[in-house]
CSV table of C-alpha atoms in Angstrom, one decimal:
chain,number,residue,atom,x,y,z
A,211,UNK,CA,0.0,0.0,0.0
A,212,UNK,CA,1.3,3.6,-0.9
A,213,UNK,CA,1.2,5.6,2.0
A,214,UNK,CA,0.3,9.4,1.5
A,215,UNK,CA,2.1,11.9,3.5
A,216,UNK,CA,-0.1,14.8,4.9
A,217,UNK,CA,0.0,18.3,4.1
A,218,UNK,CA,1.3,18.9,7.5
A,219,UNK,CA,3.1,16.8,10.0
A,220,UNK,CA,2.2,19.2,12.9
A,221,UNK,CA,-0.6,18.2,14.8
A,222,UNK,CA,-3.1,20.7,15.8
A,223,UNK,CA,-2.3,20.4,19.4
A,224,UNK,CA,1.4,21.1,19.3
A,225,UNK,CA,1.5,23.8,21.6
A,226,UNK,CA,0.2,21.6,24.4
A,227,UNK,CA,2.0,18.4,23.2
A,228,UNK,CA,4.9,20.6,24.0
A,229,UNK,CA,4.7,21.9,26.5
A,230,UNK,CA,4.0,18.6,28.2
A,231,UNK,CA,7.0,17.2,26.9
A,232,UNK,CA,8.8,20.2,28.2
A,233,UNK,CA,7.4,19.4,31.7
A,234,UNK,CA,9.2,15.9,31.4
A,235,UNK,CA,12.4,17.8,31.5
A,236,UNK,CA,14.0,15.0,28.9
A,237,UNK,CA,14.9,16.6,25.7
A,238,UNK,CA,19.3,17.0,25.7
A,239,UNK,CA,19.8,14.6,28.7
A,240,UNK,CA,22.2,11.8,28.4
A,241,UNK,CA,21.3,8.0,27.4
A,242,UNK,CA,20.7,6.1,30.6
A,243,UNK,CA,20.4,2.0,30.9
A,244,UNK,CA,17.0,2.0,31.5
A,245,UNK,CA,15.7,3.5,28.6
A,246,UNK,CA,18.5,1.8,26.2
A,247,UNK,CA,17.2,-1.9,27.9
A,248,UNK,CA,13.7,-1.2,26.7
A,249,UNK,CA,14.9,0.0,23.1
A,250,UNK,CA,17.0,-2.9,23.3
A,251,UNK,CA,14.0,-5.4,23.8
A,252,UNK,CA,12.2,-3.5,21.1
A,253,UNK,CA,14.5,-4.4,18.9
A,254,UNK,CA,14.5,-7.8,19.7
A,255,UNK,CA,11.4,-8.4,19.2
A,256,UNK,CA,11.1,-7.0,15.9
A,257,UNK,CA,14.4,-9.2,15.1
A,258,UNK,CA,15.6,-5.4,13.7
A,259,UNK,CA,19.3,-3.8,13.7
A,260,UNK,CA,18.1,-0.7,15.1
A,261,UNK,CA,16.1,1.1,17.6
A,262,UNK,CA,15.3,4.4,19.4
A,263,UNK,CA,13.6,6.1,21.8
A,264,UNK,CA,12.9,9.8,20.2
A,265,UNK,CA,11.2,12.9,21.4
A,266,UNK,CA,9.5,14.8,18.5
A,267,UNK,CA,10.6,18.7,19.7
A,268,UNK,CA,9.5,22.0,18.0
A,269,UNK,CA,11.8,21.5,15.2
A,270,UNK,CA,13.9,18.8,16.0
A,271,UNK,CA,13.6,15.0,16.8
A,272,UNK,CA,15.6,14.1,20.2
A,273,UNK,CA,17.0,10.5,20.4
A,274,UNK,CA,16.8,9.6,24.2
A,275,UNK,CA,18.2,6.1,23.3
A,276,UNK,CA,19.7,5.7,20.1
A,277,UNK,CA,20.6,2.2,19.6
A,278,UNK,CA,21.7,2.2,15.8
A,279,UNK,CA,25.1,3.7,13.8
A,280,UNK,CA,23.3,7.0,13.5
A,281,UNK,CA,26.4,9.3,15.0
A,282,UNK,CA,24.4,11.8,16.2
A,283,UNK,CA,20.9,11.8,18.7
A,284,UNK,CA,19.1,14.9,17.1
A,285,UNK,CA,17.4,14.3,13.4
A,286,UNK,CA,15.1,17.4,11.5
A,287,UNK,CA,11.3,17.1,12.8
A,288,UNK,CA,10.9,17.2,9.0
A,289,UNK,CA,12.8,14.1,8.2
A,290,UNK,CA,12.4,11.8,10.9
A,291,UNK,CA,9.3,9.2,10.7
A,292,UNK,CA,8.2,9.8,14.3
A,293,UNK,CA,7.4,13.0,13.3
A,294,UNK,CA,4.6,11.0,11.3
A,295,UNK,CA,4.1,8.9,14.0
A,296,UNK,CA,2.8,11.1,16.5
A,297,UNK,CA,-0.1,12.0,14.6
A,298,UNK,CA,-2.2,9.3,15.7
A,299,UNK,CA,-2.3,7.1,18.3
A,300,UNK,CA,-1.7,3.8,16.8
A,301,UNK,CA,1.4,2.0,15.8
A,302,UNK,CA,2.6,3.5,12.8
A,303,UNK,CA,4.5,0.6,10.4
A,304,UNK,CA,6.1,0.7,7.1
A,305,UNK,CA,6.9,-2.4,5.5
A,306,UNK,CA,8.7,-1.3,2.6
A,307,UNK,CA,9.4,2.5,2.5
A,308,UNK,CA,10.5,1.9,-1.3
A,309,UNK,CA,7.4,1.6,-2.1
A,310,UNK,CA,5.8,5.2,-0.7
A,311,UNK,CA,7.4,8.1,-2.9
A,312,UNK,CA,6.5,10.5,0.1
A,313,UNK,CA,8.9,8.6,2.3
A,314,UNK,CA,11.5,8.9,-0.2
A,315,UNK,CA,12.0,12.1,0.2
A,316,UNK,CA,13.8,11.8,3.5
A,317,UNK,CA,17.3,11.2,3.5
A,318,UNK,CA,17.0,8.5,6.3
A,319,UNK,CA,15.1,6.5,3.8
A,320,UNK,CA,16.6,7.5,0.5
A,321,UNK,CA,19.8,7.1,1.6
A,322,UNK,CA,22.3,4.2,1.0
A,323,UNK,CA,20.7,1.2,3.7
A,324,UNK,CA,18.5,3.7,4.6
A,325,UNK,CA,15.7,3.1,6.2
A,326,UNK,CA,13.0,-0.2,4.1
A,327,UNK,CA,11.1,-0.7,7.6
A,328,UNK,CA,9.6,0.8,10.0
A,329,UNK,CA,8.0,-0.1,13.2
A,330,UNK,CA,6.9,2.9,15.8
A,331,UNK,CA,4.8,3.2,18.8
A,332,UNK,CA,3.8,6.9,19.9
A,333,UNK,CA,4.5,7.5,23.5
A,334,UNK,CA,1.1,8.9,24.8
A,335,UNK,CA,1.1,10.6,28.1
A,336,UNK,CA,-2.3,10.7,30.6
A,337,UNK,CA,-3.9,13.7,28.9
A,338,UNK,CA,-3.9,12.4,25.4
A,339,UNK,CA,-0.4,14.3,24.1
A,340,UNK,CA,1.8,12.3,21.8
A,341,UNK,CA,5.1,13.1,22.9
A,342,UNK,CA,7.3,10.7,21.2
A,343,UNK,CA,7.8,7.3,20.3
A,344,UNK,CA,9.5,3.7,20.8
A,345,UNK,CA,10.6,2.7,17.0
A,346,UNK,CA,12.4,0.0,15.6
A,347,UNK,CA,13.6,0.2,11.6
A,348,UNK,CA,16.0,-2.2,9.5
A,349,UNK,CA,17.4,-1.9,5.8
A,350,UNK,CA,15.6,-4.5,4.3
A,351,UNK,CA,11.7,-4.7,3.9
A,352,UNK,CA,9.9,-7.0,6.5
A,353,UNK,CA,6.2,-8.0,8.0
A,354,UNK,CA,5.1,-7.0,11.5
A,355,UNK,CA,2.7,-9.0,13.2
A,356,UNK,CA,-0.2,-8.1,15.6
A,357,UNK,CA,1.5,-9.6,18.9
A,358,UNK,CA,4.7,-7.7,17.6
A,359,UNK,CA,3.1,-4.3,17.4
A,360,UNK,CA,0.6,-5.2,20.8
A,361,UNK,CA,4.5,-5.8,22.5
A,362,UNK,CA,5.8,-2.6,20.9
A,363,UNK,CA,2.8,-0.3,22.7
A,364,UNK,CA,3.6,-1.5,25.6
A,365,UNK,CA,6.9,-0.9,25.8
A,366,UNK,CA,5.5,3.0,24.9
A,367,UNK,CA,3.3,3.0,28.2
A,368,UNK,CA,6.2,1.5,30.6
A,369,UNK,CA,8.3,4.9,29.2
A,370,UNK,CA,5.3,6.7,29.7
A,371,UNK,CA,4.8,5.6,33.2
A,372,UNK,CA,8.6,6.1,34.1
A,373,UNK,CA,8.5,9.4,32.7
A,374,UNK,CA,5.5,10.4,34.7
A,375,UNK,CA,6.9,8.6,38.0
A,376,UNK,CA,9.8,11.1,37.6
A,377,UNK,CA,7.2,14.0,36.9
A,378,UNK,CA,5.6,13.0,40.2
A,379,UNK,CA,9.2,12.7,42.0
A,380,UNK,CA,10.2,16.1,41.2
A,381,UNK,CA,7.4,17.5,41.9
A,382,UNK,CA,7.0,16.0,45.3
A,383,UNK,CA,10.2,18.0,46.4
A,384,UNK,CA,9.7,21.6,44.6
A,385,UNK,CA,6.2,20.8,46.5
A,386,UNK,CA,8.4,21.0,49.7
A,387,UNK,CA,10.7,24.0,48.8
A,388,UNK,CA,7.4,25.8,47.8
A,389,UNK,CA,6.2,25.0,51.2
A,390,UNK,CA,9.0,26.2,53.1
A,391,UNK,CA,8.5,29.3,50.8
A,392,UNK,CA,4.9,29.7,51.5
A,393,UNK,CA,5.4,29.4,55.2
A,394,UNK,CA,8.2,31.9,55.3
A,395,UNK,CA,6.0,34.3,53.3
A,396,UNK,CA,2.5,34.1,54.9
A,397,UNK,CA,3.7,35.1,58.7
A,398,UNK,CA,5.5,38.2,57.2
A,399,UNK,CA,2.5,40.2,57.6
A,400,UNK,CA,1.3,39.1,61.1
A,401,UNK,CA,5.1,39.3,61.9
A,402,UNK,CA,4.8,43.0,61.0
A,403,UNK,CA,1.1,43.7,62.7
A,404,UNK,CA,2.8,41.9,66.0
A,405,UNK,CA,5.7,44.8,65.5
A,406,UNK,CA,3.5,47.5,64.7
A,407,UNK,CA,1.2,46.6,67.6
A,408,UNK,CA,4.6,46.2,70.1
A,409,UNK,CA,5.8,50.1,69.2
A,410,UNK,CA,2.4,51.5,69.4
A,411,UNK,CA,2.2,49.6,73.4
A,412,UNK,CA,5.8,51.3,74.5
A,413,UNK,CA,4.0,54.7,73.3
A,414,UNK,CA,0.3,54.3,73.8
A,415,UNK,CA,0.1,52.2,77.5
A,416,UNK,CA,-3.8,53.3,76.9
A,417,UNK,CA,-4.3,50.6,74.2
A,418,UNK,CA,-3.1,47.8,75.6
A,419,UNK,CA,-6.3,45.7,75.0
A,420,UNK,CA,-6.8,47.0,71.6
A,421,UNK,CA,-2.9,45.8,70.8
A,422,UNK,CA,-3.0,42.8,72.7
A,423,UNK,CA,-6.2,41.5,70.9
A,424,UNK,CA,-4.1,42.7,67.6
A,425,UNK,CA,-0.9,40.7,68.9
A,426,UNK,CA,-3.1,37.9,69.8
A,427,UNK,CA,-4.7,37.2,66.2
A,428,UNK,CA,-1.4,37.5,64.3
A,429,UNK,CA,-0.1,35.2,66.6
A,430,UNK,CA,-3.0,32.8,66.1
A,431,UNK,CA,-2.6,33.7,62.2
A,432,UNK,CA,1.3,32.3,62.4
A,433,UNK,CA,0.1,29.2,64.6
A,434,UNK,CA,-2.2,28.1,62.0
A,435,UNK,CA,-0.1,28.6,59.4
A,436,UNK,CA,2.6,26.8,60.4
A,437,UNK,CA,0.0,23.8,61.5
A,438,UNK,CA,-1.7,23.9,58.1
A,439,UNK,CA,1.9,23.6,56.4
A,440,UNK,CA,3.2,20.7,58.3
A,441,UNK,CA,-0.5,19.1,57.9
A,442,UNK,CA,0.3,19.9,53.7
A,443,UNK,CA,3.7,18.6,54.1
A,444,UNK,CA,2.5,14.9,55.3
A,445,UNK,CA,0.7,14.8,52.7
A,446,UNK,CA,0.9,11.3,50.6
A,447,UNK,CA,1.4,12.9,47.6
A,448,UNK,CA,3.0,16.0,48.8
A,449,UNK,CA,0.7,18.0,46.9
A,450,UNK,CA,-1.4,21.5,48.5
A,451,UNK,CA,-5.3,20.1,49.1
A,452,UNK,CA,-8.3,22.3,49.7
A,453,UNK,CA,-10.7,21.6,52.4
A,454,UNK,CA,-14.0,23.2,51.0
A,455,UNK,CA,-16.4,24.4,53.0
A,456,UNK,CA,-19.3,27.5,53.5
A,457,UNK,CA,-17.2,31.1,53.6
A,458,UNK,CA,-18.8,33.6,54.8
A,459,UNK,CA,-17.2,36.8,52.8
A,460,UNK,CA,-18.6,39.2,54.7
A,461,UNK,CA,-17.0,38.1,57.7
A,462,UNK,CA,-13.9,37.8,55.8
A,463,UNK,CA,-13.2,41.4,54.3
A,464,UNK,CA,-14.6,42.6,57.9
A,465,UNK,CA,-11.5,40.4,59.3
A,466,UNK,CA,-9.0,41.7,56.3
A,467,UNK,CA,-9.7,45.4,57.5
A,468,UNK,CA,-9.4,44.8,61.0
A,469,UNK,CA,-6.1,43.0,60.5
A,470,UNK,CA,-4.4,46.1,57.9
A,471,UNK,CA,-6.0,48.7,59.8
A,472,UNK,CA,-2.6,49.8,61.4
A,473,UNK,CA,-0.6,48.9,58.4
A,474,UNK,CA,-3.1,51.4,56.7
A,475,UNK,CA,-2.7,54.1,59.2
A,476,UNK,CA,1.1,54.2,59.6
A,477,UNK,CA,1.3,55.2,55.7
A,478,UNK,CA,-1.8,57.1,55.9
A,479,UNK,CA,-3.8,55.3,53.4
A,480,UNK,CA,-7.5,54.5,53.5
A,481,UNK,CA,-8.8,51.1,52.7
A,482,UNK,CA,-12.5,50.9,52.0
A,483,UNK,CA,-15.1,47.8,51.3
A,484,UNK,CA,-17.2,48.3,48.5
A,485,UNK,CA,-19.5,45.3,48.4
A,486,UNK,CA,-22.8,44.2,48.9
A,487,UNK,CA,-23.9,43.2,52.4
A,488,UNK,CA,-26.0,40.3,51.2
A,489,UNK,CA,-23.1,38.7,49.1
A,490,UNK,CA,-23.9,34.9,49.0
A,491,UNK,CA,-21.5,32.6,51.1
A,492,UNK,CA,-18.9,30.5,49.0
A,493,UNK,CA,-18.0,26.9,49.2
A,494,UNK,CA,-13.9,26.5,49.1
A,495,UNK,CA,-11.1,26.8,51.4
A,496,UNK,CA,-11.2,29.2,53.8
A,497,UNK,CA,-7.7,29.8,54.8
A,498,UNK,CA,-6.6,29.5,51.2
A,499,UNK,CA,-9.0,32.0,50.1
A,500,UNK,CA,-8.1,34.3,53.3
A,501,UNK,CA,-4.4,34.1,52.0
A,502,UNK,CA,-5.3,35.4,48.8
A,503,UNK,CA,-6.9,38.7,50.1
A,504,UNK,CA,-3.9,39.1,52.4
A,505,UNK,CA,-1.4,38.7,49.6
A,506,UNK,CA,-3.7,41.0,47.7
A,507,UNK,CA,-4.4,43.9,50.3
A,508,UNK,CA,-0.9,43.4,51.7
A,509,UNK,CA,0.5,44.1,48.1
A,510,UNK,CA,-1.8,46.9,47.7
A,511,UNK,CA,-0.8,49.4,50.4
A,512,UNK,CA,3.1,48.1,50.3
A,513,UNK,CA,3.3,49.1,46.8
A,514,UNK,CA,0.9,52.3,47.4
A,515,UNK,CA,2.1,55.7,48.3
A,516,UNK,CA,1.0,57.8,51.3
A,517,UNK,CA,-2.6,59.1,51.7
A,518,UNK,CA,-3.7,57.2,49.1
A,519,UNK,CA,-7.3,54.4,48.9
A,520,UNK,CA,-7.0,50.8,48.7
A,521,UNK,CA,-10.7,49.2,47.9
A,522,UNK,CA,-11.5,45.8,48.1
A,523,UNK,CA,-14.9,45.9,45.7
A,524,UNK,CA,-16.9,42.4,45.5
A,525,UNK,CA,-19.7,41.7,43.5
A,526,UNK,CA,-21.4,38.2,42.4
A,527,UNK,CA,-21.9,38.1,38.7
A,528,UNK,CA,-24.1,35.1,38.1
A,529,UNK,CA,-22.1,32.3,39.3
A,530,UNK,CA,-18.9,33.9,39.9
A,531,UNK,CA,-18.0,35.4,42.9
A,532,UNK,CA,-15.5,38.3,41.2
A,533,UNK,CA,-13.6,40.3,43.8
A,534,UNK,CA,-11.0,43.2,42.7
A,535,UNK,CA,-8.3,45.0,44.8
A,536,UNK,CA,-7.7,48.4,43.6
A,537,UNK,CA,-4.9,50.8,44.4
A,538,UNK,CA,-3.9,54.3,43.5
A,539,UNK,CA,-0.3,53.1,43.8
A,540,UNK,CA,3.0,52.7,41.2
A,541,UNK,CA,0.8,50.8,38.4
A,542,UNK,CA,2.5,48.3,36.0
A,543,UNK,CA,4.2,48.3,32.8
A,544,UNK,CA,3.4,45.4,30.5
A,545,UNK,CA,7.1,44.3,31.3
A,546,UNK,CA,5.9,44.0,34.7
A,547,UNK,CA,2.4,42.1,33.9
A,548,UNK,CA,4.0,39.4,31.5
A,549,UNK,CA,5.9,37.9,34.5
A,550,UNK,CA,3.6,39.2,37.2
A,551,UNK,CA,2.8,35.7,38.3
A,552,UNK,CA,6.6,34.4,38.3
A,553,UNK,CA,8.8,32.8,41.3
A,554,UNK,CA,11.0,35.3,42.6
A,555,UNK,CA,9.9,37.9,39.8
A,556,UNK,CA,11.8,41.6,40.1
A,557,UNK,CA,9.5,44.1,39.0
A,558,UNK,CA,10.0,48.1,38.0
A,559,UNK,CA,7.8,48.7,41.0
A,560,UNK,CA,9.2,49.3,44.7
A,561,UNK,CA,7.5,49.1,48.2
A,562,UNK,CA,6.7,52.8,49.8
A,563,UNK,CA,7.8,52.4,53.5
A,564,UNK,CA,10.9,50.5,53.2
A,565,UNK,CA,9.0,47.5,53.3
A,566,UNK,CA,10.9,44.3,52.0
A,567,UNK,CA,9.1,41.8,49.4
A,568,UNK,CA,10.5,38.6,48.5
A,569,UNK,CA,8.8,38.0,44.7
A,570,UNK,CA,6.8,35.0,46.0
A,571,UNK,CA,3.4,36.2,47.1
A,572,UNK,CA,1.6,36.7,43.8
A,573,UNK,CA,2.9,32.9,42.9
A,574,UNK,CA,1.2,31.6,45.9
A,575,UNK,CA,-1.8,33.6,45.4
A,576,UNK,CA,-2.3,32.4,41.9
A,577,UNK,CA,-1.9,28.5,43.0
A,578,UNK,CA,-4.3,29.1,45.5
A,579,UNK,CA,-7.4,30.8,43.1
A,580,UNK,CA,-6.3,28.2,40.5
A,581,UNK,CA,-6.8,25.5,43.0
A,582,UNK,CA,-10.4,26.8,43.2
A,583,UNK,CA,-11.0,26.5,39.3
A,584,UNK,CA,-10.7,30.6,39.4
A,585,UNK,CA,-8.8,33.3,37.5
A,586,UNK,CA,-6.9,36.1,38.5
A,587,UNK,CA,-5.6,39.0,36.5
A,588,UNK,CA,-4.0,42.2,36.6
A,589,UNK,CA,-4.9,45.3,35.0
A,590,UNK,CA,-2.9,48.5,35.1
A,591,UNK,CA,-2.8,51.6,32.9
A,592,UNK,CA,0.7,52.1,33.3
A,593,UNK,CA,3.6,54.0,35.7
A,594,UNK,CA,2.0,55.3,38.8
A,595,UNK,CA,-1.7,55.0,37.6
A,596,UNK,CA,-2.5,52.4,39.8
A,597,UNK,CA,-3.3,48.6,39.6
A,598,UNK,CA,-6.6,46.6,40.0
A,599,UNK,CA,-6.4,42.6,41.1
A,600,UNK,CA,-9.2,40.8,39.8
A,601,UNK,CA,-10.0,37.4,41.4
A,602,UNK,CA,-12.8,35.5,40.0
A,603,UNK,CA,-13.9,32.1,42.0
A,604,UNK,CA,-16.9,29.5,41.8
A,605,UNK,CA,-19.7,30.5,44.1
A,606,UNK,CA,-18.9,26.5,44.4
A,607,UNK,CA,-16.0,24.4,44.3
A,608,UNK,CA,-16.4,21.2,42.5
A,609,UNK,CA,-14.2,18.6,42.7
A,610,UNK,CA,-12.2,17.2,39.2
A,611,UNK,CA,-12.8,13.8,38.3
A,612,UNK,CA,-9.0,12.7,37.3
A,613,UNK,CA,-8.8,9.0,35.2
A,614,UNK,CA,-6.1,6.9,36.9
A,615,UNK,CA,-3.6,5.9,34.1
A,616,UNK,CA,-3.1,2.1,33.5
A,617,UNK,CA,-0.4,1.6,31.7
């Protein structure tokens, strides 16, 4: 049968397909035994002189395992046959390249003992993406038979697997560093309302019950934090869960101004609620969703100048809860907003009262509203004309049905 090449060799999911295979963290890496042992039974099963295990990249074909005389582990996307292979999910065989002009045209197959047959297997990850294959060629035609191609797929799912065991692996551990991060971040603010409360006492003996109520709830704020990351961190899979249940807003923003109100004051700035009172409760995770106001608000009056208005406006627009803090403060270039979201990220931006800022809290916040099955976005029409933070949530949280992967 003469096989027909498509008009393009790019399937219409590329973008994802790579940017799951980017997530693997596999293209350029050195061969290792595991992966040549399985290319190695491939082979032998097909009775072939060569096999590989290739990554099809933007442009390029990576050869994890390159069992073959082929001196070099990188081939053009355009000439390699797993290119053709990833675009559906079956096993893709020629039995006599020869016979297909389209194949001709690479230079694998035209070449002298090129390639007559070819046997691949895309390598198909849990959400569908074909990211590469498990191929076996020779110079001379041949037959493949079911029980070989049945063998040759599931050699694809045990790379598959090993790949996302290492997936899960790494993750597990930047899991923990973004723990210890988290922690470190979230008591910064009680940390501050405890020092805040502490200078106001040695000058003010008058409001010692005011303060010490102040002192006590950022203490308690610390405590719980701290539980609620050790409680994350013996987690089986390591991963941040949400405990969902009825959040009362109201009492939530009340609690938000309460805990910034000296914050506020010591820079002069006002920070109003703009809301409705009869705002329907939410279903998610109260603490999480408390963190992401704090980050929010916090943000807001650190990067804000003197005298200026914070508002925290809410507003349910049909099953969205949408909530926005908006500050008269420094504002963002679009240098800024393209890697507002980042680790560590250094924006133009600088906090007023010689607070310090570590680049991590607008990370965490976006996790958390993700977590939720929310947005959040930042708008800002430039230098020093202010930003607006724009969370959008579920009035209900409901839980994703993942499919367990069987290899």
């Amino acid at each position: 049968m003469i096989y027909t090449k498509p008009t393009s060799i790019i399937p219409s999911n590329d973008m994802q397909r790579l940017e799951k295979l980017y997530e693997y963290r596999i293209l350029d890496t050195h061969s290792e035994e595991a992966f040549d042992k399985i290319a190695l039974l491939a082979a032998q099963i097909f009775n072939t002189t060569s096999a590989f295990i290739s990554f099809v990249d933007q442009d390029r074909v990576f050869l994890k395992s390159n069992l073959s005389l082929l001196p070099h582990n990188v081939v053009d996307r355009r000439d390699s046959l797993c290119s053709l292979t990833i675009l559906n999910d079956n096993v893709t065989v020629f039995n006599d390249t020869h016979t297909s002009p389209d194949l001709l045209e690479s230079p694998y197959v035209a070449g002298q003992d090129g390639i007559r047959f070819y046997a691949g297997a895309p390598l198909k990850t849990p959400e569908g993406y074909l990211v590469g294959t498990v191929c076996v060629i020779d110079n001379v035609p041949r037959e493949a038979t079911d029980a070989q191609m049945d063998m040759l797929k599931t050699l694809s799912k045990i790379i598959v697997n090993k790949l996302e065991s290492r997936l899960r692996y790494r993750k597990s551990i930047e899991s923990q560093i973004d723990l210890t991060n988290i922690a470190l971040h979230e008591i910064k603010n009680p940390l501050a309302s405890i020092k805040l409360a502490n200078e106001i006492l040695t000058k003010d003996s008058s409001k010692v019950e005011r303060m010490s109520g102040m002192i006590k709830a950022s203490v308690l704020r610390i405590q719980n934090k701290l539980a609620d990351i050790l409680k994350q961190a013996e987690e089986d899979e390591h991963r941040l869960t949400l405990s969902i249940e009825e959040v009362d807003l109201n009492e939530m923003f009340t609690k938000i101004l309460t805990s910034f109100e000296l914050l506020a004051n010591r820079k002069n700035q006002a920070l109003l609620l703009e809301h409705d009172p009869e705002l329907p409760k939410i279903y998610a995770d109260k603490a999480k969703i408390s963190d992401v106001m704090h980050n929010l608000v916090s943000n807001a009056l650190k990067y804000s100048y003197a005298g200026t208005t914070v508002r925290i406006i809410a507003k349910q627009e049909e099953n969205i809860m949408r909530i926005e803090v908006q500050d008269e403060g420094q504002g963002l270039s679009q240098a800024d907003i393209s890697k507002l979201f980042t680790k560590f990220a250094k924006l133009s931006s600088k906090p007023t009262g010689k607070e310090t800022s570590n680049g991590l809290g607008l990370s965490i916040t976006k996790s958390f509203v993700e977590l939720h099955h929310g947005t959040i976005q930042a708008k800002s029409a430039g230098k020093d004309k202010g930003t607006s933070f724009i969370v959008s949530l579920p009035l209900k949280y409901e839980k994703e049905e993942l499919q367990e992967y069987f290899g």
